[in-house]
PDB file of C-alpha atoms in Angstrom:
ATOM      1  CA  MET A  28     -33.352  67.159  35.667  1.00  0.00           C
ATOM      2  CA  GLY A  29     -34.936  66.213  32.400  1.00  0.00           C
ATOM      3  CA  ILE A  30     -33.645  63.932  29.761  1.00  0.00           C
ATOM      4  CA  LEU A  31     -34.345  65.123  26.075  1.00  0.00           C
ATOM      5  CA  ILE A  32     -36.186  62.208  24.079  1.00  0.00           C
ATOM      6  CA  VAL A  33     -35.218  62.651  20.507  1.00  0.00           C
ATOM      7  CA  PRO A  34     -36.901  60.971  17.358  1.00  0.00           C
ATOM      8  CA  ASN A  35     -33.915  58.764  16.745  1.00  0.00           C
ATOM      9  CA  PRO A  36     -32.155  56.529  19.417  1.00  0.00           C
ATOM     10  CA  THR A  37     -28.601  57.545  20.049  1.00  0.00           C
ATOM     11  CA  PHE A  38     -25.989  54.814  20.037  1.00  0.00           C
ATOM     12  CA  PHE A  39     -22.947  54.520  22.189  1.00  0.00           C
ATOM     13  CA  LEU A  40     -20.076  52.244  21.836  1.00  0.00           C
ATOM     14  CA  SER A  41     -17.907  51.923  24.753  1.00  0.00           C
ATOM     15  CA  VAL A  42     -14.786  50.093  25.565  1.00  0.00           C
ATOM     16  CA  ASP A  43     -13.191  49.187  28.859  1.00  0.00           C
ATOM     17  CA  THR A  44      -9.826  49.895  27.752  1.00  0.00           C
ATOM     18  CA  GLU A  45      -7.553  47.909  30.266  1.00  0.00           C
ATOM     19  CA  ALA A  46      -4.891  45.377  30.486  1.00  0.00           C
ATOM     20  CA  ASP A  47      -5.124  41.715  29.267  1.00  0.00           C
ATOM     21  CA  ASP A  48      -6.638  39.428  31.315  1.00  0.00           C
ATOM     22  CA  GLN A  49      -8.036  41.201  34.269  1.00  0.00           C
ATOM     23  CA  TRP A  50     -10.167  38.252  35.344  1.00  0.00           C
ATOM     24  CA  SER A  51      -7.212  36.328  37.017  1.00  0.00           C
ATOM     25  CA  VAL A  52      -4.999  37.608  39.778  1.00  0.00           C
ATOM     26  CA  GLU A  53      -1.875  36.881  37.762  1.00  0.00           C
ATOM     27  CA  GLY A  54      -3.377  38.974  35.012  1.00  0.00           C
ATOM     28  CA  ARG A  55      -3.934  41.764  37.483  1.00  0.00           C
ATOM     29  CA  ARG A  56      -0.495  41.387  38.871  1.00  0.00           C
ATOM     30  CA  ARG A  57       1.448  41.216  35.252  1.00  0.00           C
ATOM     31  CA  LEU A  58      -0.513  43.959  33.498  1.00  0.00           C
ATOM     32  CA  SER A  59       0.165  43.110  29.991  1.00  0.00           C
ATOM     33  CA  LEU A  60      -1.051  45.554  27.402  1.00  0.00           C
ATOM     34  CA  GLN A  61      -0.922  43.528  24.051  1.00  0.00           C
ATOM     35  CA  ASN A  62      -4.676  44.207  23.365  1.00  0.00           C
ATOM     36  CA  VAL A  63      -3.950  47.918  22.717  1.00  0.00           C
ATOM     37  CA  HIS A  64      -2.460  47.146  19.443  1.00  0.00           C
ATOM     38  CA  CYS A  65      -5.928  45.602  18.421  1.00  0.00           C
ATOM     39  CA  LEU A  66      -7.793  48.946  18.783  1.00  0.00           C
ATOM     40  CA  PRO A  67      -6.936  50.540  15.372  1.00  0.00           C
ATOM     41  CA  ARG A  68      -8.811  47.772  13.739  1.00  0.00           C
ATOM     42  CA  LEU A  69     -11.756  48.051  15.979  1.00  0.00           C
ATOM     43  CA  GLN A  70     -11.621  52.130  15.218  1.00  0.00           C
ATOM     44  CA  THR A  71     -11.506  51.384  11.513  1.00  0.00           C
ATOM     45  CA  LEU A  72     -14.797  49.260  11.820  1.00  0.00           C
ATOM     46  CA  CYS A  73     -16.456  51.976  13.915  1.00  0.00           C
ATOM     47  CA  GLU A  74     -15.647  54.697  11.429  1.00  0.00           C
ATOM     48  CA  ARG A  75     -17.154  52.663   8.818  1.00  0.00           C
ATOM     49  CA  TYR A  76     -20.340  53.205  10.312  1.00  0.00           C
ATOM     50  CA  ALA A  77     -19.440  56.866  11.770  1.00  0.00           C
ATOM     51  CA  VAL A  78     -19.407  55.406  15.321  1.00  0.00           C
ATOM     52  CA  ARG A  79     -17.046  57.141  17.561  1.00  0.00           C
ATOM     53  CA  PRO A  80     -16.344  55.081  20.371  1.00  0.00           C
ATOM     54  CA  THR A  81     -15.593  56.093  24.015  1.00  0.00           C
ATOM     55  CA  TYR A  82     -12.442  54.263  25.164  1.00  0.00           C
ATOM     56  CA  LEU A  83     -12.556  54.087  29.086  1.00  0.00           C
ATOM     57  CA  VAL A  84      -9.088  53.860  30.021  1.00  0.00           C
ATOM     58  CA  THR A  85      -7.367  52.543  33.124  1.00  0.00           C
ATOM     59  CA  HIS A  86      -4.432  54.019  34.811  1.00  0.00           C
ATOM     60  CA  GLU A  87      -1.743  51.658  33.050  1.00  0.00           C
ATOM     61  CA  MET A  88      -3.249  51.815  29.646  1.00  0.00           C
ATOM     62  CA  ALA A  89      -2.873  55.818  30.095  1.00  0.00           C
ATOM     63  CA  THR A  90       0.700  55.742  31.583  1.00  0.00           C
ATOM     64  CA  THR A  91       2.573  53.213  29.737  1.00  0.00           C
ATOM     65  CA  ALA A  92       4.279  54.194  26.537  1.00  0.00           C
ATOM     66  CA  GLU A  93       3.300  51.147  24.793  1.00  0.00           C
ATOM     67  CA  SER A  94      -0.275  51.805  25.196  1.00  0.00           C
ATOM     68  CA  SER A  95      -0.520  55.666  25.479  1.00  0.00           C
ATOM     69  CA  ASP A  96       1.233  56.117  22.152  1.00  0.00           C
ATOM     70  CA  VAL A  97      -1.716  54.263  20.539  1.00  0.00           C
ATOM     71  CA  LEU A  98      -4.444  55.765  22.456  1.00  0.00           C
ATOM     72  CA  VAL A  99      -3.038  59.371  21.536  1.00  0.00           C
ATOM     73  CA  GLN A 100      -3.083  58.456  17.853  1.00  0.00           C
ATOM     74  CA  LEU A 101      -6.598  57.369  18.283  1.00  0.00           C
ATOM     75  CA  ARG A 102      -7.514  60.681  20.007  1.00  0.00           C
ATOM     76  CA  GLU A 103      -6.081  62.750  17.329  1.00  0.00           C
ATOM     77  CA  THR A 104      -8.272  61.364  14.682  1.00  0.00           C
ATOM     78  CA  GLY A 105     -11.011  63.264  16.728  1.00  0.00           C
ATOM     79  CA  GLN A 106     -13.203  60.012  15.880  1.00  0.00           C
ATOM     80  CA  CYS A 107     -13.408  58.763  19.730  1.00  0.00           C
ATOM     81  CA  GLU A 108     -13.522  59.927  23.146  1.00  0.00           C
ATOM     82  CA  ILE A 109     -10.998  59.045  26.100  1.00  0.00           C
ATOM     83  CA  GLY A 110     -12.885  58.502  29.494  1.00  0.00           C
ATOM     84  CA  ALA A 111     -11.636  56.916  32.691  1.00  0.00           C
ATOM     85  CA  HIS A 112     -12.058  53.494  33.998  1.00  0.00           C
ATOM     86  CA  LEU A 113     -10.931  52.692  37.741  1.00  0.00           C
ATOM     87  CA  HIS A 114      -9.303  49.364  38.625  1.00  0.00           C
ATOM     88  CA  PRO A 115      -8.385  49.580  42.298  1.00  0.00           C
ATOM     89  CA  TRP A 116      -5.410  47.091  41.769  1.00  0.00           C
ATOM     90  CA  SER A 117      -3.881  49.261  39.295  1.00  0.00           C
ATOM     91  CA  SER A 118      -4.769  52.974  40.109  1.00  0.00           C
ATOM     92  CA  PRO A 119      -2.253  54.341  42.591  1.00  0.00           C
ATOM     93  CA  PRO A 120      -2.119  54.179  45.391  1.00  0.00           C
ATOM     94  CA  PHE A 121      -3.248  50.562  45.350  1.00  0.00           C
ATOM     95  CA  ARG A 122      -3.039  47.983  47.995  1.00  0.00           C
ATOM     96  CA  ASP A 123      -1.784  44.404  47.360  1.00  0.00           C
ATOM     97  CA  GLU A 124      -5.146  43.028  48.841  1.00  0.00           C
ATOM     98  CA  ASP A 125      -6.996  44.612  45.948  1.00  0.00           C
ATOM     99  CA  LEU A 126      -5.325  42.071  43.415  1.00  0.00           C
ATOM    100  CA  ARG A 127      -8.233  39.779  44.370  1.00  0.00           C
ATOM    101  CA  GLY A 128     -10.357  42.044  42.380  1.00  0.00           C
ATOM    102  CA  SER A 129     -11.979  44.692  44.560  1.00  0.00           C
ATOM    103  CA  TYR A 130     -14.932  47.023  43.520  1.00  0.00           C
ATOM    104  CA  PRO A 131     -14.104  50.616  43.728  1.00  0.00           C
ATOM    105  CA  CYS A 132     -17.277  51.022  46.003  1.00  0.00           C
ATOM    106  CA  GLN A 133     -15.444  48.658  48.582  1.00  0.00           C
ATOM    107  CA  LEU A 134     -12.439  51.385  49.052  1.00  0.00           C
ATOM    108  CA  PRO A 135     -12.184  53.634  52.184  1.00  0.00           C
ATOM    109  CA  ASP A 136     -13.275  57.038  50.952  1.00  0.00           C
ATOM    110  CA  ALA A 137      -9.833  58.742  51.092  1.00  0.00           C
ATOM    111  CA  LEU A 138      -8.361  56.041  49.126  1.00  0.00           C
ATOM    112  CA  LEU A 139     -11.104  56.080  46.522  1.00  0.00           C
ATOM    113  CA  GLU A 140     -10.709  59.825  46.022  1.00  0.00           C
ATOM    114  CA  ARG A 141      -7.115  59.654  45.734  1.00  0.00           C
ATOM    115  CA  GLN A 142      -7.395  57.002  43.051  1.00  0.00           C
ATOM    116  CA  LEU A 143      -9.813  58.968  41.204  1.00  0.00           C
ATOM    117  CA  ILE A 144      -7.686  62.201  41.208  1.00  0.00           C
ATOM    118  CA  GLU A 145      -4.735  60.091  40.237  1.00  0.00           C
ATOM    119  CA  LEU A 146      -6.639  58.555  37.385  1.00  0.00           C
ATOM    120  CA  THR A 147      -8.061  61.563  35.999  1.00  0.00           C
ATOM    121  CA  GLU A 148      -4.694  63.524  36.008  1.00  0.00           C
ATOM    122  CA  ALA A 149      -2.850  60.551  34.637  1.00  0.00           C
ATOM    123  CA  ILE A 150      -5.198  60.591  31.641  1.00  0.00           C
ATOM    124  CA  GLU A 151      -4.925  64.277  31.193  1.00  0.00           C
ATOM    125  CA  ASN A 152      -0.882  64.491  31.559  1.00  0.00           C
ATOM    126  CA  HIS A 153      -0.178  61.504  29.405  1.00  0.00           C
ATOM    127  CA  LEU A 154      -3.109  61.339  26.783  1.00  0.00           C
ATOM    128  CA  GLY A 155      -3.700  65.154  26.515  1.00  0.00           C
ATOM    129  CA  VAL A 156      -7.322  65.312  27.290  1.00  0.00           C
ATOM    130  CA  ARG A 157      -9.136  65.559  30.729  1.00  0.00           C
ATOM    131  CA  PRO A 158     -11.730  63.015  30.929  1.00  0.00           C
ATOM    132  CA  THR A 159     -15.402  63.722  31.486  1.00  0.00           C
ATOM    133  CA  SER A 160     -16.839  60.302  31.065  1.00  0.00           C
ATOM    134  CA  TYR A 161     -16.438  57.177  33.369  1.00  0.00           C
ATOM    135  CA  ARG A 162     -17.192  53.591  34.203  1.00  0.00           C
ATOM    136  CA  ALA A 163     -16.159  51.967  37.513  1.00  0.00           C
ATOM    137  CA  GLY A 164     -14.139  48.683  37.229  1.00  0.00           C
ATOM    138  CA  ARG A 165     -16.480  45.691  37.942  1.00  0.00           C
ATOM    139  CA  TYR A 166     -19.446  48.128  37.690  1.00  0.00           C
ATOM    140  CA  GLY A 167     -18.467  48.944  41.519  1.00  0.00           C
ATOM    141  CA  LEU A 168     -20.558  52.355  41.544  1.00  0.00           C
ATOM    142  CA  ASP A 169     -21.790  53.941  44.807  1.00  0.00           C
ATOM    143  CA  GLY A 170     -22.885  57.564  45.547  1.00  0.00           C
ATOM    144  CA  ARG A 171     -19.472  58.370  46.934  1.00  0.00           C
ATOM    145  CA  ILE A 172     -18.167  58.105  43.387  1.00  0.00           C
ATOM    146  CA  LEU A 173     -20.564  60.074  41.891  1.00  0.00           C
ATOM    147  CA  GLN A 174     -19.832  62.956  44.284  1.00  0.00           C
ATOM    148  CA  HIS A 175     -16.082  62.699  43.464  1.00  0.00           C
ATOM    149  CA  LEU A 176     -16.796  62.496  39.838  1.00  0.00           C
ATOM    150  CA  GLU A 177     -18.989  65.663  40.140  1.00  0.00           C
ATOM    151  CA  SER A 178     -16.211  67.626  41.804  1.00  0.00           C
ATOM    152  CA  LEU A 179     -13.574  66.457  39.344  1.00  0.00           C
ATOM    153  CA  GLY A 180     -15.920  67.724  36.424  1.00  0.00           C
ATOM    154  CA  TYR A 181     -17.267  64.548  34.904  1.00  0.00           C
ATOM    155  CA  LEU A 182     -20.436  64.573  33.032  1.00  0.00           C
ATOM    156  CA  VAL A 183     -21.226  61.077  32.557  1.00  0.00           C
ATOM    157  CA  ASP A 184     -21.111  57.823  34.241  1.00  0.00           C
ATOM    158  CA  SER A 185     -22.125  54.402  32.617  1.00  0.00           C
ATOM    159  CA  SER A 186     -21.654  51.934  35.571  1.00  0.00           C
ATOM    160  CA  VAL A 187     -25.140  50.496  35.866  1.00  0.00           C
ATOM    161  CA  ASP A 188     -26.235  47.585  34.265  1.00  0.00           C
ATOM    162  CA  PRO A 189     -29.875  46.938  35.184  1.00  0.00           C
ATOM    163  CA  LEU A 190     -29.338  42.977  35.406  1.00  0.00           C
ATOM    164  CA  PHE A 191     -26.216  43.331  37.360  1.00  0.00           C
ATOM    165  CA  ASN A 192     -26.076  41.736  40.901  1.00  0.00           C
ATOM    166  CA  GLU A 193     -22.914  40.840  42.806  1.00  0.00           C
ATOM    167  CA  ARG A 194     -24.031  41.331  46.224  1.00  0.00           C
ATOM    168  CA  ARG A 195     -23.022  37.760  47.025  1.00  0.00           C
ATOM    169  CA  LEU A 196     -19.319  38.837  46.310  1.00  0.00           C
ATOM    170  CA  GLY A 197     -19.471  42.290  48.051  1.00  0.00           C
ATOM    171  CA  GLY A 198     -20.325  44.266  44.826  1.00  0.00           C
ATOM    172  CA  PRO A 199     -23.340  46.176  43.960  1.00  0.00           C
ATOM    173  CA  SER A 200     -26.749  45.257  42.615  1.00  0.00           C
ATOM    174  CA  PHE A 201     -28.583  47.550  40.241  1.00  0.00           C
ATOM    175  CA  ALA A 202     -31.795  45.558  40.493  1.00  0.00           C
ATOM    176  CA  GLY A 203     -34.806  48.129  39.628  1.00  0.00           C
ATOM    177  CA  ALA A 204     -32.469  50.591  37.910  1.00  0.00           C
ATOM    178  CA  PRO A 205     -33.735  52.449  35.037  1.00  0.00           C
ATOM    179  CA  ILE A 206     -32.748  51.434  31.407  1.00  0.00           C
ATOM    180  CA  ILE A 207     -33.119  55.135  30.157  1.00  0.00           C
ATOM    181  CA  PRO A 208     -30.533  57.816  31.265  1.00  0.00           C
ATOM    182  CA  TYR A 209     -31.055  59.799  34.430  1.00  0.00           C
ATOM    183  CA  TYR A 210     -29.269  61.801  37.089  1.00  0.00           C
ATOM    184  CA  PRO A 211     -29.006  59.560  39.961  1.00  0.00           C
ATOM    185  CA  ASP A 212     -29.701  59.866  43.799  1.00  0.00           C
ATOM    186  CA  THR A 213     -26.264  59.531  45.513  1.00  0.00           C
ATOM    187  CA  ARG A 214     -28.057  57.684  48.442  1.00  0.00           C
ATOM    188  CA  GLU A 215     -29.283  55.193  46.184  1.00  0.00           C
ATOM    189  CA  VAL A 216     -27.814  55.246  42.597  1.00  0.00           C
ATOM    190  CA  CYS A 217     -30.627  52.901  40.996  1.00  0.00           C
ATOM    191  CA  ARG A 218     -33.199  55.893  41.210  1.00  0.00           C
ATOM    192  CA  PRO A 219     -33.283  59.321  40.039  1.00  0.00           C
ATOM    193  CA  GLY A 220     -32.096  62.221  42.283  1.00  0.00           C
ATOM    194  CA  GLU A 221     -29.944  65.410  42.069  1.00  0.00           C
ATOM    195  CA  SER A 222     -26.685  64.269  41.017  1.00  0.00           C
ATOM    196  CA  ALA A 223     -25.081  66.457  38.373  1.00  0.00           C
ATOM    197  CA  VAL A 224     -23.363  63.339  36.698  1.00  0.00           C
ATOM    198  CA  LEU A 225     -25.590  61.682  34.049  1.00  0.00           C
ATOM    199  CA  GLU A 226     -25.900  58.020  34.285  1.00  0.00           C
ATOM    200  CA  ILE A 227     -26.330  56.251  30.972  1.00  0.00           C
ATOM    201  CA  PRO A 228     -27.073  52.636  31.824  1.00  0.00           C
ATOM    202  CA  LEU A 229     -25.840  49.760  29.792  1.00  0.00           C
ATOM    203  CA  SER A 230     -28.590  48.367  27.593  1.00  0.00           C
ATOM    204  CA  ALA A 231     -29.729  45.051  29.208  1.00  0.00           C
ATOM    205  CA  GLU A 232     -32.882  43.351  29.930  1.00  0.00           C
ATOM    206  CA  THR A 233     -34.724  40.048  29.649  1.00  0.00           C
ATOM    207  CA  LEU A 234     -35.861  38.201  26.865  1.00  0.00           C
ATOM    208  CA  PRO A 235     -38.920  37.715  26.718  1.00  0.00           C
ATOM    209  CA  ARG A 236     -39.295  41.310  28.194  1.00  0.00           C
ATOM    210  CA  MET A 237     -40.705  41.202  31.719  1.00  0.00           C
ATOM    211  CA  PRO A 238     -42.435  44.263  33.743  1.00  0.00           C
ATOM    212  CA  LYS A 239     -39.840  45.955  35.690  1.00  0.00           C
ATOM    213  CA  PHE A 240     -41.191  44.876  39.068  1.00  0.00           C
ATOM    214  CA  ILE A 241     -40.708  41.087  37.937  1.00  0.00           C
ATOM    215  CA  GLU A 242     -37.049  41.945  36.359  1.00  0.00           C
ATOM    216  CA  THR A 243     -36.112  43.635  39.734  1.00  0.00           C
ATOM    217  CA  SER A 244     -36.994  40.168  41.453  1.00  0.00           C
ATOM    218  CA  TYR A 245     -35.365  38.196  38.644  1.00  0.00           C
ATOM    219  CA  VAL A 246     -32.043  40.200  39.076  1.00  0.00           C
ATOM    220  CA  SER A 247     -32.138  39.480  42.954  1.00  0.00           C
ATOM    221  CA  LEU A 248     -32.078  35.964  42.445  1.00  0.00           C
ATOM    222  CA  SER A 249     -29.166  33.607  42.843  1.00  0.00           C
ATOM    223  CA  PRO A 250     -27.021  32.757  39.653  1.00  0.00           C
ATOM    224  CA  ARG A 251     -28.324  29.136  40.139  1.00  0.00           C
ATOM    225  CA  ARG A 252     -31.965  30.070  40.030  1.00  0.00           C
ATOM    226  CA  ARG A 253     -31.541  32.577  37.144  1.00  0.00           C
ATOM    227  CA  GLY A 254     -29.855  29.397  35.286  1.00  0.00           C
ATOM    228  CA  ALA A 255     -32.940  27.390  35.990  1.00  0.00           C
ATOM    229  CA  LEU A 256     -35.075  30.015  34.408  1.00  0.00           C
ATOM    230  CA  LYS A 257     -32.649  30.556  31.525  1.00  0.00           C
ATOM    231  CA  ARG A 258     -33.149  26.682  30.689  1.00  0.00           C
ATOM    232  CA  LEU A 259     -36.948  27.507  30.503  1.00  0.00           C
ATOM    233  CA  GLY A 260     -36.386  30.142  27.974  1.00  0.00           C
ATOM    234  CA  LEU A 261     -36.099  33.421  30.135  1.00  0.00           C
ATOM    235  CA  ARG A 262     -32.662  35.006  29.528  1.00  0.00           C
ATOM    236  CA  PRO A 263     -30.684  38.129  29.962  1.00  0.00           C
ATOM    237  CA  ALA A 264     -29.933  39.904  26.698  1.00  0.00           C
ATOM    238  CA  TYR A 265     -26.921  42.666  26.199  1.00  0.00           C
ATOM    239  CA  LEU A 266     -25.497  44.625  23.486  1.00  0.00           C
ATOM    240  CA  ARG A 267     -22.584  42.623  23.894  1.00  0.00           C
ATOM    241  CA  PRO A 268     -20.856  40.214  21.267  1.00  0.00           C
ATOM    242  CA  SER A 269     -19.515  37.974  23.958  1.00  0.00           C
ATOM    243  CA  TYR A 270     -22.571  37.806  26.199  1.00  0.00           C
ATOM    244  CA  SER A 271     -25.505  37.514  23.852  1.00  0.00           C
ATOM    245  CA  PRO A 272     -26.102  35.776  20.640  1.00  0.00           C
ATOM    246  CA  THR A 273     -26.277  38.204  17.623  1.00  0.00           C
ATOM    247  CA  SER A 274     -30.102  37.635  17.070  1.00  0.00           C
ATOM    248  CA  ASP A 275     -30.754  38.416  20.790  1.00  0.00           C
ATOM    249  CA  ALA A 276     -28.714  41.596  20.617  1.00  0.00           C
ATOM    250  CA  ILE A 277     -30.611  42.718  17.644  1.00  0.00           C
ATOM    251  CA  ALA A 278     -33.778  41.702  19.164  1.00  0.00           C
ATOM    252  CA  LEU A 279     -32.959  43.777  22.299  1.00  0.00           C
ATOM    253  CA  ALA A 280     -32.059  46.982  20.261  1.00  0.00           C
ATOM    254  CA  ASP A 281     -35.239  46.486  18.352  1.00  0.00           C
ATOM    255  CA  GLY A 282     -37.454  46.117  21.464  1.00  0.00           C
ATOM    256  CA  LEU A 283     -35.999  49.007  23.255  1.00  0.00           C
ATOM    257  CA  VAL A 284     -36.534  51.446  19.936  1.00  0.00           C
ATOM    258  CA  ALA A 285     -39.935  50.203  19.622  1.00  0.00           C
ATOM    259  CA  ARG A 286     -40.715  51.395  23.096  1.00  0.00           C
ATOM    260  CA  GLY A 287     -39.102  54.708  22.738  1.00  0.00           C
ATOM    261  CA  VAL A 288     -36.033  54.145  24.929  1.00  0.00           C
ATOM    262  CA  PRO A 289     -33.688  56.917  23.572  1.00  0.00           C
ATOM    263  CA  THR A 290     -30.202  55.202  24.079  1.00  0.00           C
ATOM    264  CA  LEU A 291     -28.749  52.135  22.966  1.00  0.00           C
ATOM    265  CA  ASN A 292     -25.427  51.501  25.008  1.00  0.00           C
ATOM    266  CA  MET A 293     -23.027  48.848  24.162  1.00  0.00           C
ATOM    267  CA  MET A 294     -19.842  47.765  26.050  1.00  0.00           C
ATOM    268  CA  PHE A 295     -16.950  45.395  25.850  1.00  0.00           C
ATOM    269  CA  HIS A 296     -13.462  44.957  26.938  1.00  0.00           C
ATOM    270  CA  SER A 297     -10.547  45.818  24.889  1.00  0.00           C
ATOM    271  CA  SER A 298      -9.017  42.599  25.859  1.00  0.00           C
ATOM    272  CA  GLU A 299     -11.778  40.841  24.030  1.00  0.00           C
ATOM    273  CA  LEU A 300     -10.232  41.879  20.886  1.00  0.00           C
ATOM    274  CA  LEU A 301      -7.125  39.815  21.575  1.00  0.00           C
ATOM    275  CA  PRO A 302      -7.071  35.975  21.359  1.00  0.00           C
ATOM    276  CA  GLY A 303      -6.546  34.702  24.822  1.00  0.00           C
ATOM    277  CA  GLY A 304      -6.962  38.281  26.361  1.00  0.00           C
ATOM    278  CA  SER A 305     -10.289  37.446  28.044  1.00  0.00           C
ATOM    279  CA  PRO A 306     -12.272  34.395  28.764  1.00  0.00           C
ATOM    280  CA  TYR A 307     -14.514  35.118  26.058  1.00  0.00           C
ATOM    281  CA  ASN A 308     -12.490  34.851  23.093  1.00  0.00           C
ATOM    282  CA  VAL A 309      -9.692  32.490  23.637  1.00  0.00           C
ATOM    283  CA  GLU A 310      -8.629  31.576  20.014  1.00  0.00           C
ATOM    284  CA  ALA A 311      -8.254  33.774  16.925  1.00  0.00           C
ATOM    285  CA  ASP A 312     -11.533  32.051  15.535  1.00  0.00           C
ATOM    286  CA  ASP A 313     -13.314  33.546  18.581  1.00  0.00           C
ATOM    287  CA  VAL A 314     -12.102  37.125  17.975  1.00  0.00           C
ATOM    288  CA  GLU A 315     -13.198  36.769  14.268  1.00  0.00           C
ATOM    289  CA  ARG A 316     -16.768  35.624  15.276  1.00  0.00           C
ATOM    290  CA  PHE A 317     -16.883  38.387  17.846  1.00  0.00           C
ATOM    291  CA  TYR A 318     -15.971  41.026  14.879  1.00  0.00           C
ATOM    292  CA  ASP A 319     -18.748  39.501  12.651  1.00  0.00           C
ATOM    293  CA  SER A 320     -21.239  39.622  15.489  1.00  0.00           C
ATOM    294  CA  LEU A 321     -20.168  43.227  16.327  1.00  0.00           C
ATOM    295  CA  GLU A 322     -20.428  44.385  12.726  1.00  0.00           C
ATOM    296  CA  GLN A 323     -23.793  42.836  12.323  1.00  0.00           C
ATOM    297  CA  ILE A 324     -25.138  44.383  15.738  1.00  0.00           C
ATOM    298  CA  ILE A 325     -23.836  47.921  14.710  1.00  0.00           C
ATOM    299  CA  GLY A 326     -24.794  47.634  11.031  1.00  0.00           C
ATOM    300  CA  HIS A 327     -28.475  47.028  12.157  1.00  0.00           C
ATOM    301  CA  ILE A 328     -28.361  49.750  14.895  1.00  0.00           C
ATOM    302  CA  VAL A 329     -27.100  52.510  12.769  1.00  0.00           C
ATOM    303  CA  THR A 330     -28.493  51.450   9.301  1.00  0.00           C
ATOM    304  CA  ASP A 331     -31.918  49.884   9.978  1.00  0.00           C
ATOM    305  CA  LEU A 332     -32.782  51.577  13.423  1.00  0.00           C
ATOM    306  CA  ASN A 333     -31.420  55.050  12.267  1.00  0.00           C
ATOM    307  CA  ALA A 334     -29.517  55.413  15.452  1.00  0.00           C
ATOM    308  CA  ILE A 335     -27.406  58.479  16.164  1.00  0.00           C
ATOM    309  CA  PRO A 336     -23.867  57.680  17.086  1.00  0.00           C
ATOM    310  CA  LEU A 337     -22.484  59.897  19.922  1.00  0.00           C
ATOM    311  CA  THR A 338     -19.788  59.643  22.535  1.00  0.00           C
ATOM    312  CA  TYR A 339     -20.820  59.609  26.255  1.00  0.00           C
ATOM    313  CA  SER A 340     -19.674  63.143  26.848  1.00  0.00           C
ATOM    314  CA  GLU A 341     -21.375  64.455  23.764  1.00  0.00           C
ATOM    315  CA  PHE A 342     -24.564  63.411  24.902  1.00  0.00           C
ATOM    316  CA  GLY A 343     -24.101  64.257  28.449  1.00  0.00           C
ATOM    317  CA  ALA A 344     -23.176  68.022  27.192  1.00  0.00           C
ATOM    318  CA  GLN A 345     -26.231  67.863  25.228  1.00  0.00           C
ATOM    319  CA  GLN A 346     -28.369  66.997  28.433  1.00  0.00           C
ATOM    320  CA  ARG A 347     -26.598  69.574  30.546  1.00  0.00           C
ATOM    321  CA  SER A 348     -27.527  72.348  27.934  1.00  0.00           C
ATOM    322  CA  LEU A 349     -31.195  71.535  28.962  1.00  0.00           C
ATOM    323  CA  CYS A 350     -30.836  72.084  32.618  1.00  0.00           C
TER     324      CYS A 350
END
């Protein structure tokens, strides 16, 4: 299946819309939802630049009145998309052992399928829309998930981060994955194949940029060795205000567009909008700096790079029409 290359890049802004502090066992157990009240401010910022975010929603965010009411109000504006985000510890039927932070790709197949069905139906029943875009919690994607997503009618996955490697923790590695959209091979999700679910990788690569075969080796290094290279000036860059300085994020976007990469794919967590909701933005001042960086990056991408904002499923539907 081919990918349409357009004169202007496409820009996606996606938000893993989940409970507060999903980095700790206590946060996973408590499932506080305070960050949902921060989403209207984000939505207002996005609309200033005609950006329609994709909110990738966990089970607890879809089914709890405190959060579902806010998400339904956002959906009814018509200025966003509601997708799905599976956390094994909060998507029923869940197991206590998954509170340690399991990856979806670690689940037994029958449980994985049941959780994906339950999450999809919960979003449809509580938020009024059947999701067709998806991101695995902790990027825990494998070929089984793609097959289940296809059977459930999903168009798009965005779990692949080309710089991600958590094999040491039992998670996946996406070393060598493309940075442009592709239809994956269900036997090896980092290479193109015949899946009907379009993969839109997150925008991430090293600065300075390395040839792909060297980047693949870099991603396979231990965090300690990567840290040593960072001290020498080689560093990862992401379209994530909490991960990369504004200047690096803008340099990343500029480099991708200059090479003709057709997509710019940003992500962060809804909990990053709440002081103390994540490890990244602990104080109110941290959140304000996050918003300042976010607006600078969005403004540059939309205004200076003339990117066209779309939701994941809008782009996925465009691509499917080509096939």
